[in-house]
Short mmCIF file of C-alpha atoms in Angstrom, two decimals:
data_model
loop_
_atom_site.label_atom_id
_atom_site.label_comp_id
_atom_site.label_asym_id
_atom_site.label_seq_id
_atom_site.Cartn_x
_atom_site.Cartn_y
_atom_site.Cartn_z
CA UNK T 1 9.12 18.31 -26.96
CA UNK T 2 11.21 15.51 -28.51
CA UNK T 3 13.25 13.27 -25.57
CA UNK T 4 15.95 10.82 -25.60
CA UNK T 5 15.27 7.70 -24.39
CA UNK T 6 16.40 4.23 -23.74
CA UNK T 7 13.86 1.82 -24.84
CA UNK T 8 13.96 -1.99 -23.81
CA UNK T 9 18.52 -1.12 -25.18
CA UNK T 10 17.58 0.84 -27.66
CA UNK T 11 17.81 4.36 -28.38
CA UNK T 12 14.35 6.37 -29.53
CA UNK T 13 13.57 10.28 -29.90
CA UNK T 14 10.50 10.40 -29.19
CA UNK T 15 8.27 13.76 -29.53
CA UNK T 16 5.33 14.04 -26.37
CA UNK T 17 3.41 17.02 -25.37
CA UNK T 18 4.62 18.60 -21.84
CA UNK T 19 2.08 17.15 -19.99
CA UNK T 20 2.11 13.76 -21.64
CA UNK T 21 2.95 10.75 -18.93
CA UNK T 22 5.15 8.23 -20.03
CA UNK T 23 2.93 5.41 -19.90
CA UNK T 24 0.32 7.24 -22.86
CA UNK T 25 4.09 7.74 -24.79
CA UNK T 26 4.37 4.62 -24.35
CA UNK T 27 1.36 3.22 -25.38
CA UNK T 28 1.02 5.81 -28.06
CA UNK T 29 4.61 4.60 -29.74
CA UNK T 30 3.67 0.71 -29.81
CA UNK T 31 4.32 -0.60 -26.01
CA UNK T 32 0.76 -1.98 -26.00
CA UNK T 33 2.32 -4.14 -23.35
CA UNK T 34 2.25 -1.51 -20.84
CA UNK T 35 -1.29 -1.47 -19.60
CA UNK T 36 -4.04 1.46 -18.09
CA UNK T 37 -5.79 -0.10 -15.70
CA UNK T 38 -6.15 2.66 -12.70
CA UNK T 39 -4.54 5.63 -14.18
CA UNK T 40 -4.17 6.83 -10.46
CA UNK T 41 -0.94 5.27 -9.26
CA UNK T 42 -3.07 2.80 -7.38
CA UNK T 43 -3.21 -0.77 -9.24
CA UNK T 44 0.77 -0.89 -10.15
CA UNK T 45 -0.59 -3.50 -14.57
CA UNK T 46 1.74 0.11 -15.15
CA UNK T 47 4.86 -0.85 -14.21
CA UNK T 48 8.05 -0.27 -15.98
CA UNK T 49 11.55 -0.24 -14.86
CA UNK T 50 12.96 4.34 -15.10
CA UNK T 51 16.51 3.37 -15.12
CA UNK T 52 16.00 -0.36 -13.32
CA UNK T 53 13.36 1.18 -11.11
CA UNK T 54 10.10 -0.01 -11.32
CA UNK T 55 7.17 3.12 -11.15
CA UNK T 56 4.30 3.28 -11.93
CA UNK T 57 4.25 4.93 -16.19
CA UNK T 58 1.33 6.75 -15.34
CA UNK T 59 2.56 9.17 -13.06
CA UNK T 60 5.67 9.59 -13.83
CA UNK T 61 6.21 12.80 -16.18
CA UNK T 62 7.36 12.24 -20.29
CA UNK T 63 9.51 14.22 -20.42
CA UNK T 64 11.04 13.18 -16.63
CA UNK T 65 11.80 9.84 -19.20
CA UNK T 66 14.90 11.98 -21.24
CA UNK T 67 18.58 10.13 -21.08
CA UNK T 68 16.75 7.38 -19.02
CA UNK T 69 16.40 4.37 -19.16
CA UNK T 70 13.13 2.49 -20.29
CA UNK T 71 11.91 -0.89 -19.26
CA UNK T 72 9.10 -2.75 -20.74
CA UNK T 73 8.29 -6.93 -20.52
CA UNK T 74 9.32 -6.29 -23.92
CA UNK T 75 12.82 -5.90 -22.42
CA UNK T 76 12.49 -8.86 -19.78
CA UNK T 77 11.87 -11.87 -22.65
CA UNK T 78 13.93 -14.65 -20.38
CA UNK T 79 12.70 -13.21 -17.52
CA UNK T 80 8.75 -13.12 -18.54
CA UNK T 81 8.84 -17.21 -20.34
CA UNK T 82 9.60 -18.22 -16.72
CA UNK T 83 7.72 -16.16 -14.61
CA UNK T 84 4.50 -16.52 -17.63
CA UNK T 85 5.21 -20.59 -16.79
CA UNK T 86 5.46 -20.46 -13.30
CA UNK T 87 2.44 -18.30 -13.42
CA UNK T 88 0.44 -20.73 -15.92
CA UNK T 89 1.66 -23.73 -14.16
CA UNK T 90 0.79 -22.50 -10.93
CA UNK T 91 -2.72 -21.55 -12.02
CA UNK T 92 -2.22 -17.95 -10.59
CA UNK T 93 -3.24 -16.26 -14.71
CA UNK T 94 -6.71 -15.89 -15.81
CA UNK T 95 -7.87 -12.38 -17.81
CA UNK T 96 -3.27 -11.71 -18.20
CA UNK T 97 -4.03 -7.68 -18.38
CA UNK T 98 -1.59 -6.97 -14.49
CA UNK T 99 0.65 -9.36 -16.49
CA UNK T 100 3.18 -7.95 -18.16
CA UNK T 101 2.51 -4.87 -14.74
CA UNK T 102 3.66 -7.87 -12.16
CA UNK T 103 6.72 -9.45 -14.28
CA UNK T 104 8.48 -6.11 -14.35
CA UNK T 105 7.52 -6.40 -10.58
CA UNK T 106 8.31 -9.50 -9.33
CA UNK T 107 12.10 -8.68 -11.65
CA UNK T 108 12.55 -5.60 -10.14
CA UNK T 109 11.83 -7.58 -6.98
CA UNK T 110 14.49 -10.41 -7.71
CA UNK T 111 17.09 -7.61 -8.51
CA UNK T 112 16.14 -5.93 -4.69
CA UNK T 113 15.66 -8.77 -2.54
CA UNK T 114 17.74 -11.14 -1.79
CA UNK T 115 16.03 -14.38 -0.97
CA UNK T 116 12.70 -12.83 0.27
CA UNK T 117 10.01 -14.80 1.92
CA UNK T 118 6.32 -15.04 1.84
CA UNK T 119 5.34 -12.27 4.07
CA UNK T 120 8.26 -9.37 1.45
CA UNK T 121 7.03 -10.91 -1.93
CA UNK T 122 2.93 -10.43 -0.25
CA UNK T 123 4.70 -6.00 1.09
CA UNK T 124 7.35 -5.68 -2.26
CA UNK T 125 3.41 -6.79 -4.90
CA UNK T 126 1.21 -4.97 -2.53
CA UNK T 127 0.89 -2.25 -5.27
CA UNK T 128 0.90 -4.88 -8.22
CA UNK T 129 -3.91 -5.33 -8.01
CA UNK T 130 -5.69 -8.35 -9.95
CA UNK T 131 -8.75 -9.11 -9.75
CA UNK T 132 -9.08 -11.95 -10.78
CA UNK T 133 -6.37 -14.16 -10.59
CA UNK T 134 -5.64 -13.94 -6.61
CA UNK T 135 -2.86 -13.69 -4.74
CA UNK T 136 -3.05 -17.17 -3.40
CA UNK T 137 -1.56 -18.59 -6.27
CA UNK T 138 0.03 -16.47 -7.76
CA UNK T 139 2.83 -16.37 -4.78
CA UNK T 140 2.93 -20.42 -4.73
CA UNK T 141 4.27 -18.99 -9.10
CA UNK T 142 6.25 -15.79 -7.65
CA UNK T 143 7.72 -17.93 -5.51
CA UNK T 144 8.54 -21.51 -7.80
CA UNK T 145 10.05 -17.97 -10.30
CA UNK T 146 12.79 -16.99 -7.24
CA UNK T 147 13.58 -20.94 -5.94
CA UNK T 148 14.09 -21.87 -9.91
CA UNK T 149 15.69 -18.74 -10.85
CA UNK T 150 18.83 -19.81 -7.66
CA UNK K 1 -2.55 16.96 -16.63
CA UNK K 2 -2.32 20.12 -19.54
CA UNK K 3 0.57 21.87 -19.85
CA UNK K 4 2.34 23.87 -22.27
CA UNK K 5 5.81 24.09 -20.80
CA UNK K 6 8.08 21.33 -19.37
CA UNK K 7 11.29 22.64 -17.39
CA UNK K 8 14.06 20.60 -15.67
CA UNK K 9 16.16 23.50 -13.61
CA UNK K 10 18.99 22.88 -12.77
CA UNK K 11 19.76 24.24 -8.74
CA UNK K 12 17.09 24.44 -6.81
CA UNK K 13 17.37 28.66 -7.39
CA UNK K 14 17.46 28.38 -11.31
CA UNK K 15 13.66 26.67 -10.30
CA UNK K 16 13.55 29.45 -8.38
CA UNK K 17 13.64 31.88 -10.69
CA UNK K 18 11.27 30.20 -13.08
CA UNK K 19 8.37 30.05 -10.52
CA UNK K 20 9.21 33.48 -8.78
CA UNK K 21 5.94 35.75 -9.69
CA UNK K 22 4.59 32.97 -12.21
CA UNK K 23 0.96 31.72 -11.41
CA UNK K 24 1.03 30.23 -14.13
CA UNK K 25 4.45 27.63 -13.60
CA UNK K 26 4.48 24.51 -10.81
CA UNK K 27 6.70 23.17 -9.37
CA UNK K 28 7.06 19.12 -9.45
CA UNK K 29 8.35 16.95 -6.53
CA UNK K 30 7.61 13.27 -7.29
CA UNK K 31 4.04 13.82 -9.41
CA UNK K 32 2.26 10.93 -7.57
CA UNK K 33 -0.77 13.32 -7.15
CA UNK K 34 -0.76 14.88 -11.65
CA UNK K 35 -3.14 12.77 -12.89
CA UNK K 36 -5.37 13.91 -10.14
CA UNK K 37 -4.86 17.06 -10.65
CA UNK K 38 -7.98 19.00 -12.31
CA UNK K 39 -6.12 21.94 -13.33
CA UNK K 40 -3.84 22.97 -16.05
CA UNK K 41 -0.51 24.55 -16.09
CA UNK K 42 1.37 26.55 -18.65
CA UNK K 43 4.79 25.33 -16.83
CA UNK K 44 6.27 22.67 -14.86
CA UNK K 45 8.75 23.19 -13.17
CA UNK K 46 10.73 19.36 -12.49
CA UNK K 47 13.06 19.30 -9.72
CA UNK K 48 14.28 16.76 -10.93
CA UNK K 49 17.62 17.19 -11.55
CA UNK K 50 18.12 20.04 -9.49
CA UNK K 51 20.25 17.97 -6.97
CA UNK K 52 17.96 17.84 -4.65
CA UNK K 53 18.27 14.22 -3.44
CA UNK K 54 20.69 13.90 -1.60
CA UNK K 55 20.52 11.89 2.22
CA UNK K 56 23.49 13.25 4.10
CA UNK K 57 24.87 14.22 8.16
CA UNK K 58 25.83 17.07 8.79
CA UNK K 59 26.12 19.35 11.39
CA UNK K 60 23.93 16.44 13.89
CA UNK K 61 21.17 16.47 11.60
CA UNK K 62 19.59 14.30 8.95
CA UNK K 63 19.23 16.35 5.78
CA UNK K 64 16.85 15.17 3.60
CA UNK K 65 16.88 16.25 0.12
CA UNK K 66 13.12 17.28 -1.58
CA UNK K 67 13.38 14.49 -3.62
CA UNK K 68 14.46 11.84 -1.87
CA UNK K 69 11.68 9.31 -2.42
CA UNK K 70 9.66 7.31 0.11
CA UNK K 71 11.27 4.11 -0.47
CA UNK K 72 14.45 5.88 0.22
CA UNK K 73 13.54 6.09 3.46
CA UNK K 74 12.64 2.61 4.26
CA UNK K 75 15.78 1.19 2.48
CA UNK K 76 18.32 3.57 3.36
CA UNK K 77 20.54 2.86 6.50
CA UNK K 78 20.95 6.56 7.30
CA UNK K 79 17.96 7.14 7.59
CA UNK K 80 17.25 4.43 9.40
CA UNK K 81 19.96 4.48 12.33
CA UNK K 82 18.73 8.82 12.61
CA UNK K 83 15.34 8.71 13.07
CA UNK K 84 15.01 5.26 15.43
CA UNK K 85 13.38 3.38 12.13
CA UNK K 86 10.24 6.01 12.19
CA UNK K 87 10.84 7.82 9.35
CA UNK K 88 10.68 3.91 6.74
CA UNK K 89 8.39 2.70 9.17
CA UNK K 90 5.72 5.67 8.67
CA UNK K 91 6.14 5.36 4.90
CA UNK K 92 6.31 1.65 4.10
CA UNK K 93 1.97 0.16 3.76
CA UNK K 94 2.19 3.45 1.54
CA UNK K 95 0.33 1.85 -1.87
CA UNK K 96 2.98 -0.12 -3.32
CA UNK K 97 7.12 0.08 -4.14
CA UNK K 98 6.08 1.98 -7.46
CA UNK K 99 4.47 4.33 -5.44
CA UNK K 100 6.70 4.59 -2.84
CA UNK K 101 9.47 4.92 -6.35
CA UNK K 102 8.31 8.21 -6.96
CA UNK K 103 6.47 10.55 -4.06
CA UNK K 104 9.91 12.49 -2.23
CA UNK K 105 9.36 14.10 0.88
CA UNK K 106 9.29 17.67 -0.44
CA UNK K 107 6.19 16.59 -2.50
CA UNK K 108 4.44 15.90 0.65
CA UNK K 109 5.84 18.35 3.20
CA UNK K 110 6.07 20.89 0.37
CA UNK K 111 1.78 20.48 -0.09
CA UNK K 112 0.69 20.24 3.25
CA UNK K 113 -1.48 17.27 3.34
CA UNK K 114 -3.43 16.60 5.75
CA UNK K 115 -3.69 12.59 4.70
CA UNK K 116 0.25 12.93 4.80
CA UNK K 117 2.11 9.91 8.31
CA UNK K 118 5.39 11.28 6.43
CA UNK K 119 4.47 14.85 7.97
CA UNK K 120 3.26 12.95 10.99
CA UNK K 121 6.46 12.00 11.83
CA UNK K 122 8.60 14.73 10.93
CA UNK K 123 6.24 16.82 13.66
CA UNK K 124 7.19 14.34 15.79
CA UNK K 125 11.15 14.41 14.91
CA UNK K 126 10.79 18.29 15.82
CA UNK K 127 12.19 18.25 11.73
CA UNK K 128 12.76 21.87 9.85
CA UNK K 129 12.03 22.66 6.76
CA UNK K 130 15.10 24.65 4.58
CA UNK K 131 13.21 27.12 1.23
CA UNK K 132 15.51 28.44 -1.18
CA UNK K 133 14.22 32.10 -0.75
CA UNK K 134 12.52 31.65 3.11
CA UNK K 135 15.42 29.76 4.72
CA UNK K 136 14.94 27.58 7.85
CA UNK K 137 12.35 27.42 10.06
CA UNK K 138 10.20 25.24 12.45
CA UNK K 139 8.03 22.58 10.65
CA UNK K 140 5.65 23.28 12.70
CA UNK K 141 5.81 27.28 11.51
CA UNK K 142 5.28 26.07 7.64
CA UNK K 143 2.46 24.10 7.85
CA UNK K 144 1.19 27.05 9.61
CA UNK K 145 1.91 29.66 7.09
CA UNK K 146 -2.08 30.66 5.46
CA UNK K 147 -0.33 32.18 3.10
CA UNK K 148 2.71 30.93 2.05
CA UNK K 149 5.23 32.45 -0.93
CA UNK K 150 6.17 31.16 -4.04
CA UNK K 151 8.71 29.30 -2.98
CA UNK K 152 11.09 26.22 -3.69
CA UNK K 153 11.67 23.50 -0.49
CA UNK K 154 15.33 22.70 -0.34
CA UNK K 155 15.57 20.22 2.30
CA UNK K 156 13.65 18.60 5.38
CA UNK K 157 16.53 18.88 8.50
CA UNK K 158 15.56 15.78 10.95
CA UNK K 159 17.77 15.59 15.02
CA UNK K 160 19.50 12.53 14.69
CA UNK K 161 18.45 12.41 18.93
CA UNK K 162 16.04 10.29 18.94
CA UNK K 163 15.92 7.69 21.56
CA UNK K 164 13.10 6.09 20.96
CA UNK K 165 10.51 6.35 18.60
CA UNK K 166 7.23 5.50 17.59
CA UNK K 167 4.39 4.81 15.03
CA UNK K 168 0.67 3.88 15.51
CA UNK K 169 -1.79 4.85 12.18
CA UNK K 170 -5.22 3.47 12.03
CA UNK K 171 -6.13 2.88 8.26
CA UNK K 172 -9.58 0.43 7.00
CA UNK K 173 -7.17 -1.57 4.32
CA UNK K 174 -3.80 -1.42 4.55
CA UNK K 175 -2.99 0.90 1.57
CA UNK K 176 -5.33 3.35 2.63
CA UNK K 177 -4.49 6.52 3.38
CA UNK K 178 -5.30 6.74 7.47
CA UNK K 179 -7.65 7.78 9.36
CA UNK K 180 -5.85 8.57 11.74
CA UNK K 181 -2.50 8.79 12.21
CA UNK K 182 0.27 9.37 15.35
CA UNK K 183 4.04 9.53 16.39
CA UNK K 184 5.82 9.45 19.73
CA UNK K 185 9.61 10.42 20.43
CA UNK K 186 12.08 11.19 22.59
CA UNK K 187 14.39 13.53 21.10
CA UNK K 188 16.80 14.31 23.54
CA UNK K 189 14.96 13.41 26.13
CA UNK K 190 11.73 15.64 24.77
CA UNK K 191 8.85 13.49 24.68
CA UNK K 192 7.33 14.97 21.23
CA UNK K 193 3.86 14.25 20.13
CA UNK K 194 2.45 14.59 16.94
CA UNK K 195 -1.70 13.24 15.40
CA UNK K 196 -1.87 13.76 11.37
CA UNK K 197 -5.38 12.64 9.24
CA UNK K 198 -7.91 14.65 12.20
CA UNK K 199 -8.52 15.04 8.92
CA UNK K 200 -6.65 18.28 9.38
CA UNK K 201 -3.04 19.18 8.40
CA UNK K 202 -0.67 17.49 11.62
CA UNK K 203 -0.34 19.08 15.16
CA UNK K 204 1.87 18.79 18.14
CA UNK K 205 -0.23 17.93 21.17
CA UNK K 206 1.19 19.78 23.93
CA UNK K 207 -0.67 18.45 26.15
CA UNK K 208 -0.71 15.00 25.24
CA UNK K 209 3.03 15.61 25.57
CA UNK K 210 3.62 17.46 29.46
CA UNK K 211 1.82 14.08 30.65
CA UNK K 212 4.37 12.39 28.32
CA UNK K 213 6.84 14.21 30.47
CA UNK K 214 5.15 12.91 33.66
CA UNK K 215 5.63 10.01 32.34
CA UNK K 216 1.94 8.97 31.78
CA UNK K 217 0.98 7.20 28.71
CA UNK K 218 -3.39 7.12 29.58
CA UNK K 219 -3.39 10.76 30.61
CA UNK K 220 -1.54 11.92 26.95
CA UNK K 221 -3.55 9.98 25.21
CA UNK K 222 -6.23 11.53 26.84
CA UNK K 223 -4.99 15.03 27.04
CA UNK K 224 -4.71 14.63 22.97
CA UNK K 225 -7.82 12.90 22.10
CA UNK K 226 -9.59 16.76 24.18
CA UNK K 227 -6.93 19.52 22.87
CA UNK K 228 -7.51 18.44 18.91
CA UNK K 229 -9.78 19.69 16.75
CA UNK K 230 -11.54 16.58 14.31
CA UNK K 231 -13.26 16.03 11.90
CA UNK K 232 -15.99 13.73 9.55
CA UNK K 233 -14.59 12.80 6.11
CA UNK K 234 -15.82 9.88 4.18
CA UNK K 235 -13.04 7.74 6.17
CA UNK K 236 -14.29 8.10 9.18
CA UNK K 237 -16.17 10.83 11.81
CA UNK K 238 -14.82 13.17 13.87
CA UNK K 239 -16.02 11.54 17.65
CA UNK K 240 -14.29 7.71 16.28
CA UNK K 241 -11.53 9.53 15.83
CA UNK K 242 -11.31 11.57 18.94
CA UNK K 243 -11.50 7.95 20.62
CA UNK K 244 -9.15 6.48 18.62
CA UNK K 245 -7.06 9.35 19.10
CA UNK K 246 -6.94 8.42 22.86
CA UNK K 247 -6.47 5.07 22.09
CA UNK K 248 -3.18 6.15 19.23
CA UNK K 249 -1.17 8.02 22.17
CA UNK K 250 -1.78 5.98 24.85
CA UNK K 251 0.02 3.11 22.46
CA UNK K 252 2.38 4.57 21.00
CA UNK K 253 3.93 6.16 24.82
CA UNK K 254 3.11 2.81 26.55
CA UNK K 255 6.20 2.25 23.92
CA UNK K 256 8.34 4.98 24.40
CA UNK K 257 8.27 5.21 27.38
CA UNK K 258 9.27 1.93 28.30
#
């Protein structure tokens, strides 16, 4: 079936399978920043914005994206560069597999919450798992990013 | 998920017409469990365009459309005020924000999921469900229906006369399903207690409610542990759950009766 969506600000027309997840459709169309992690909506590494709302793309049917705006980390280049610099400065990034999903979630959080404290950051990002970088340095980097963004 | 056709009906009645008499058609609410579904469907009927995402207060009741998300329960001020914050508290630690942005009230209730915190809270609140064909009925009756007809859950109706509410759950790690969950509510002077994840679907603890009416929180905990059935699964044994139930019901009622 055919769907029309806005991908990172640009119109796209895709053929998708009725039972396909948005994650699979994105990767099949070359958007490889969106990672396949747990594939059960538990790890956050496939996070994208759907009409500005962070969702696990592995659990969103691709046909549901018809007529809607999908944003991946490629659509957030400035935010990704600034948060990436903070992650590097704080030693918070190792393999980087979870980073695209984390960037998308942090951007969503910064738009949704006004001046989140550490507890609010940890609660908002509880669905973004990292198996090697650890969360303490990540939280430091995210606080630094939010401070610099003000 | 193996699906041959994907449809987005514009109303609950249109959705009902698509699934009635077609065992190979399945409704999709939030879709969070689609990846875990072992069976395929001929037709997926997605309710995302069916106009079921509204929150409104009408005739003294909070009406939650079936497609209202968990995140909305957390953040919507109307929902928070009407339920004494209970509906937000019971879902706020479920996985992450991303999942709570897609999981829906209707998907949870219609799925009769035994582990669902939300169902326990709604049962304690005295909620009703509204079905496209079956009309309005108490949630307790809906959950007890052993052979439910194919239908579309339209909305959940929650009384707004909540004076006090308390939520208690025990999880092995914070974002996991609960080993046991408890909601206690004072609705218009009546104290109601529901217990879920036993691991069966949520049930009212009527003996505990009687003890609570007499102001006896400890007695209510003992009554709940004695009257409900508990089972074993990978998270806990029946005996462990029974002991946890007594403690959580007591603590929840101490908060409500204070």
